[in-house]
Tab-separated table of C-alpha atoms in Angstrom:
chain	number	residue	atom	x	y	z
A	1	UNK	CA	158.938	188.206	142.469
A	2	UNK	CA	156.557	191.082	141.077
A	3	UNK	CA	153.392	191.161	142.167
A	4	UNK	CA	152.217	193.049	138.725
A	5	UNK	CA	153.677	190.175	136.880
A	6	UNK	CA	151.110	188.052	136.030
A	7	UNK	CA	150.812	184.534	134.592
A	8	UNK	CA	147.879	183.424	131.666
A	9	UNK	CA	147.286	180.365	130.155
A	10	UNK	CA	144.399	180.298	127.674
A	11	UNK	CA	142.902	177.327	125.739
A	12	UNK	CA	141.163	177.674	122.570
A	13	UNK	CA	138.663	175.501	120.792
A	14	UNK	CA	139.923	175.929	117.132
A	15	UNK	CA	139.759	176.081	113.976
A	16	UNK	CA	141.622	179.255	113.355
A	17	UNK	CA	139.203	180.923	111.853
A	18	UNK	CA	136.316	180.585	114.387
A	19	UNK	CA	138.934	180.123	117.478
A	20	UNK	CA	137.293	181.142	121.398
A	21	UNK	CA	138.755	180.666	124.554
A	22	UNK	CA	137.436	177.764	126.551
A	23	UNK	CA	139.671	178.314	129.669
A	24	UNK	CA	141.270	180.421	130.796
A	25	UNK	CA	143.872	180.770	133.788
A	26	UNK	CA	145.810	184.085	135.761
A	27	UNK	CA	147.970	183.551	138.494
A	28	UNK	CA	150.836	185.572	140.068
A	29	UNK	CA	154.490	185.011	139.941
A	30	UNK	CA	154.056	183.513	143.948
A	31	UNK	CA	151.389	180.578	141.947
A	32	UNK	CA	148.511	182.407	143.096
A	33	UNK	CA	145.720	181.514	141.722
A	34	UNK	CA	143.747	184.518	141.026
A	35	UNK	CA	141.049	183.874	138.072
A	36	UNK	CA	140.337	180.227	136.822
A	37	UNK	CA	137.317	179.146	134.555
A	38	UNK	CA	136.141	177.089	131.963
A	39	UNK	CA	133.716	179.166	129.284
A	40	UNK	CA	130.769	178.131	126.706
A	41	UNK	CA	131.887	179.216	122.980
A	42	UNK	CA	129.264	180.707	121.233
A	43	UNK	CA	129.938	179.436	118.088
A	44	UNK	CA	132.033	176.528	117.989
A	45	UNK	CA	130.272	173.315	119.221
A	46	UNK	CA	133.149	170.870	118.988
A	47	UNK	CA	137.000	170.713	118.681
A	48	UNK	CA	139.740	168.472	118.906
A	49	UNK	CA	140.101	167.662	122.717
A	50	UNK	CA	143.503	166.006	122.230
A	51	UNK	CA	144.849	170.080	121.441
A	52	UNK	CA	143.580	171.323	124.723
A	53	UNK	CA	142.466	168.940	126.820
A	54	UNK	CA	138.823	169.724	127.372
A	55	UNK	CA	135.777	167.757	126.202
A	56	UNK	CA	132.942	170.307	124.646
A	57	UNK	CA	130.960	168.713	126.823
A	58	UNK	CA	132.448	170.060	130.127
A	59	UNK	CA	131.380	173.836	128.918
A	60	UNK	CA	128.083	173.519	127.753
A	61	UNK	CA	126.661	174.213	131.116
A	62	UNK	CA	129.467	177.227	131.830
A	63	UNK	CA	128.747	180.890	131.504
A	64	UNK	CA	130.076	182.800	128.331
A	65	UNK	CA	133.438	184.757	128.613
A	66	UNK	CA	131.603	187.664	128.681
A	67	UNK	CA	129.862	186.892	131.855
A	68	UNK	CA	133.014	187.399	133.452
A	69	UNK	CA	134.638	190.191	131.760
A	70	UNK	CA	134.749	192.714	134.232
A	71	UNK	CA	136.175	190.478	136.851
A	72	UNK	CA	139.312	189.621	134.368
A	73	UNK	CA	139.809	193.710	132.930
A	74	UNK	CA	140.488	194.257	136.618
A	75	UNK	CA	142.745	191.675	137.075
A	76	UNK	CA	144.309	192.488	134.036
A	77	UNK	CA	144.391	196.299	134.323
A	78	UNK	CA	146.395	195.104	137.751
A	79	UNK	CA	149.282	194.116	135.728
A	80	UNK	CA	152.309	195.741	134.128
A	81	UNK	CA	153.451	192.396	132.314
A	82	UNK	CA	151.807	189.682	131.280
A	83	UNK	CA	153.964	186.028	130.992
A	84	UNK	CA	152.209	183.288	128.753
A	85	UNK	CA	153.739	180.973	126.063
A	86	UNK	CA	152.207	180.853	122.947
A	87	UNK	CA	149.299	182.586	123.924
A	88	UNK	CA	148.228	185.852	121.407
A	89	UNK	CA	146.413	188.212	123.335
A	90	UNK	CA	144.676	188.623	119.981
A	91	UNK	CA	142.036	186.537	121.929
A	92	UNK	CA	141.810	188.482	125.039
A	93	UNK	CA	141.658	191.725	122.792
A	94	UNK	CA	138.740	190.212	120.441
A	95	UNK	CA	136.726	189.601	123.820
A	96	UNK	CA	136.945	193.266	124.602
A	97	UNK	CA	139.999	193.144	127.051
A	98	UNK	CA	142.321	196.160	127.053
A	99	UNK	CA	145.328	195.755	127.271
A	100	UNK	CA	147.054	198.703	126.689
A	101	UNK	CA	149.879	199.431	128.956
A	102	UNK	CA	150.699	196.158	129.424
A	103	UNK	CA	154.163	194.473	128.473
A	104	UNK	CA	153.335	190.936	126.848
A	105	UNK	CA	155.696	188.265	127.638
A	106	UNK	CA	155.935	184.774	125.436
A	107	UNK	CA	157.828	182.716	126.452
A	108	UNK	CA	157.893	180.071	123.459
A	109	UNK	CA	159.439	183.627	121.800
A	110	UNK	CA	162.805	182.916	123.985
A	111	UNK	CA	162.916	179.614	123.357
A	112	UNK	CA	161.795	178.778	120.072
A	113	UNK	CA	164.034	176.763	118.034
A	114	UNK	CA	162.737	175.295	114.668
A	115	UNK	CA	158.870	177.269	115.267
A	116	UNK	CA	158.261	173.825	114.413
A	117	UNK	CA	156.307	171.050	116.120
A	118	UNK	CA	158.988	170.621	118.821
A	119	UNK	CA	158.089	174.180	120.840
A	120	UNK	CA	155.815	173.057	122.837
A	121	UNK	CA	155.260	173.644	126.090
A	122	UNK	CA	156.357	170.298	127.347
A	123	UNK	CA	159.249	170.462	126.215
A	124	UNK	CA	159.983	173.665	127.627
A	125	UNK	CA	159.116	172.135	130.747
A	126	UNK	CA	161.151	169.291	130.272
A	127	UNK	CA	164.308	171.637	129.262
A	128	UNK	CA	164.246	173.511	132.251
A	129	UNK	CA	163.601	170.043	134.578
A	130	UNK	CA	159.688	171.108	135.163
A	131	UNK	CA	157.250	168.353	135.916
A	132	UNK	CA	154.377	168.488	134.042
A	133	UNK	CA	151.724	165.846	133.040
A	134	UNK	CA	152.193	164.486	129.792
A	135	UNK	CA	148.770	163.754	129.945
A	136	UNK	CA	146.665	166.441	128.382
A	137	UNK	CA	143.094	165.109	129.447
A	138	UNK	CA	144.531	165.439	133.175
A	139	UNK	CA	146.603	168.889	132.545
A	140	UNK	CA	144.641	171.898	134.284
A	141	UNK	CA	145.265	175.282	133.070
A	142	UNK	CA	146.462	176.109	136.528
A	143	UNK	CA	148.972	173.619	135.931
A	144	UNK	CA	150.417	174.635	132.835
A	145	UNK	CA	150.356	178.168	134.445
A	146	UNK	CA	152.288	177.186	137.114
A	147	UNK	CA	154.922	175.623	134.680
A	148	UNK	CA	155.016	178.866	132.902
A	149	UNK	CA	155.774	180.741	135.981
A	150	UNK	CA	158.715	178.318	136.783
A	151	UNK	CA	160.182	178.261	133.518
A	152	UNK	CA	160.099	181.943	132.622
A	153	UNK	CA	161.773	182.201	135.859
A	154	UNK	CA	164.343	179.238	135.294
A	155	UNK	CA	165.286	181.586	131.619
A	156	UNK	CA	165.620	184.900	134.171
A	157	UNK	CA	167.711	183.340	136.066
A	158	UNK	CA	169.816	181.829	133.586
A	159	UNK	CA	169.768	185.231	131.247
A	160	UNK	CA	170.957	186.870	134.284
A	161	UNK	CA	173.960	184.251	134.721
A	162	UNK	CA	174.770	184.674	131.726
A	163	UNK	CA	175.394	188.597	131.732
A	164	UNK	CA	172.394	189.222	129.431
């Protein structure tokens, strides 16, 4: 495993238009936790909790992202790829993060099907035999990290049995 592999999981509150991240999650390839926290939007106020998980009401009393922006640059800037499924770094980048240098991995990329309903990340999970709660009022983001991890690893492996 590479230790400047890193693993991000970021929920947003939606709409499109006025999206912000409301947690976000980096661990290593070993499931290392090593930056985990729930954030206050600035603008949006509410959201559909059935899409992420999280009540507004858990983050009113969190700091902003930017509190914590220096802490995840150097996290980041520790990394030569970064693993995620479905997650645009067009977030990270609108918060100020830099990115540059850094390989971006999706995962739903190598396994979409349809780009339809049906690439999800539970069913990734349940494709490559990965136990995760169907539940997504209990999911954590280090959870759904963690499945990340083992999945993009599961498609390594199986790339690599299969000559590719």
């Amino acid at each position: 495993m590479n230790d400047k592999e890193l693993i991000y999981w970021v929920d947003l509150t939606g709409p499109e238009s006025i999206d912000e991240i409301v947690r976000l999650t980096i661990i290593n390839t070993n499931n290392n936790v090593l930056f985990n926290h729930l954030f206050c939007p600035k603008v949006a106020d509410y959201w559909d909790s059935d899409i992420n998980g999280i009540e507004p009401e858990e983050t009113y009393r969190e700091k902003l992202f930017e509190s914590y922006k220096t802490e995840i640059q150097k996290i980041l800037s520790s990394a030569n790829k970064l693993i995620t499924f479905y997650a645009s770094t067009f977030f990270l980048q609108k918060q100020g993060m830099d990115l540059s240098g850094i390989q971006i991995c999706d995962v739903a990329d190598c396994f979409r099907v349809t780009g339809g309903d049906t690439d999800t990340l539970d069913n990734l999970c349940t494709y490559y035999g990965y136990n995760l709660s169907t539940n997504i009022h209990e999911r954590t983001g280090i959870e759904c990290a963690k499945a990340i991890n083992y999945c993009y690893h599961k498609m390594e492996e199986y790339s690599r049995a299969q000559g590719k």
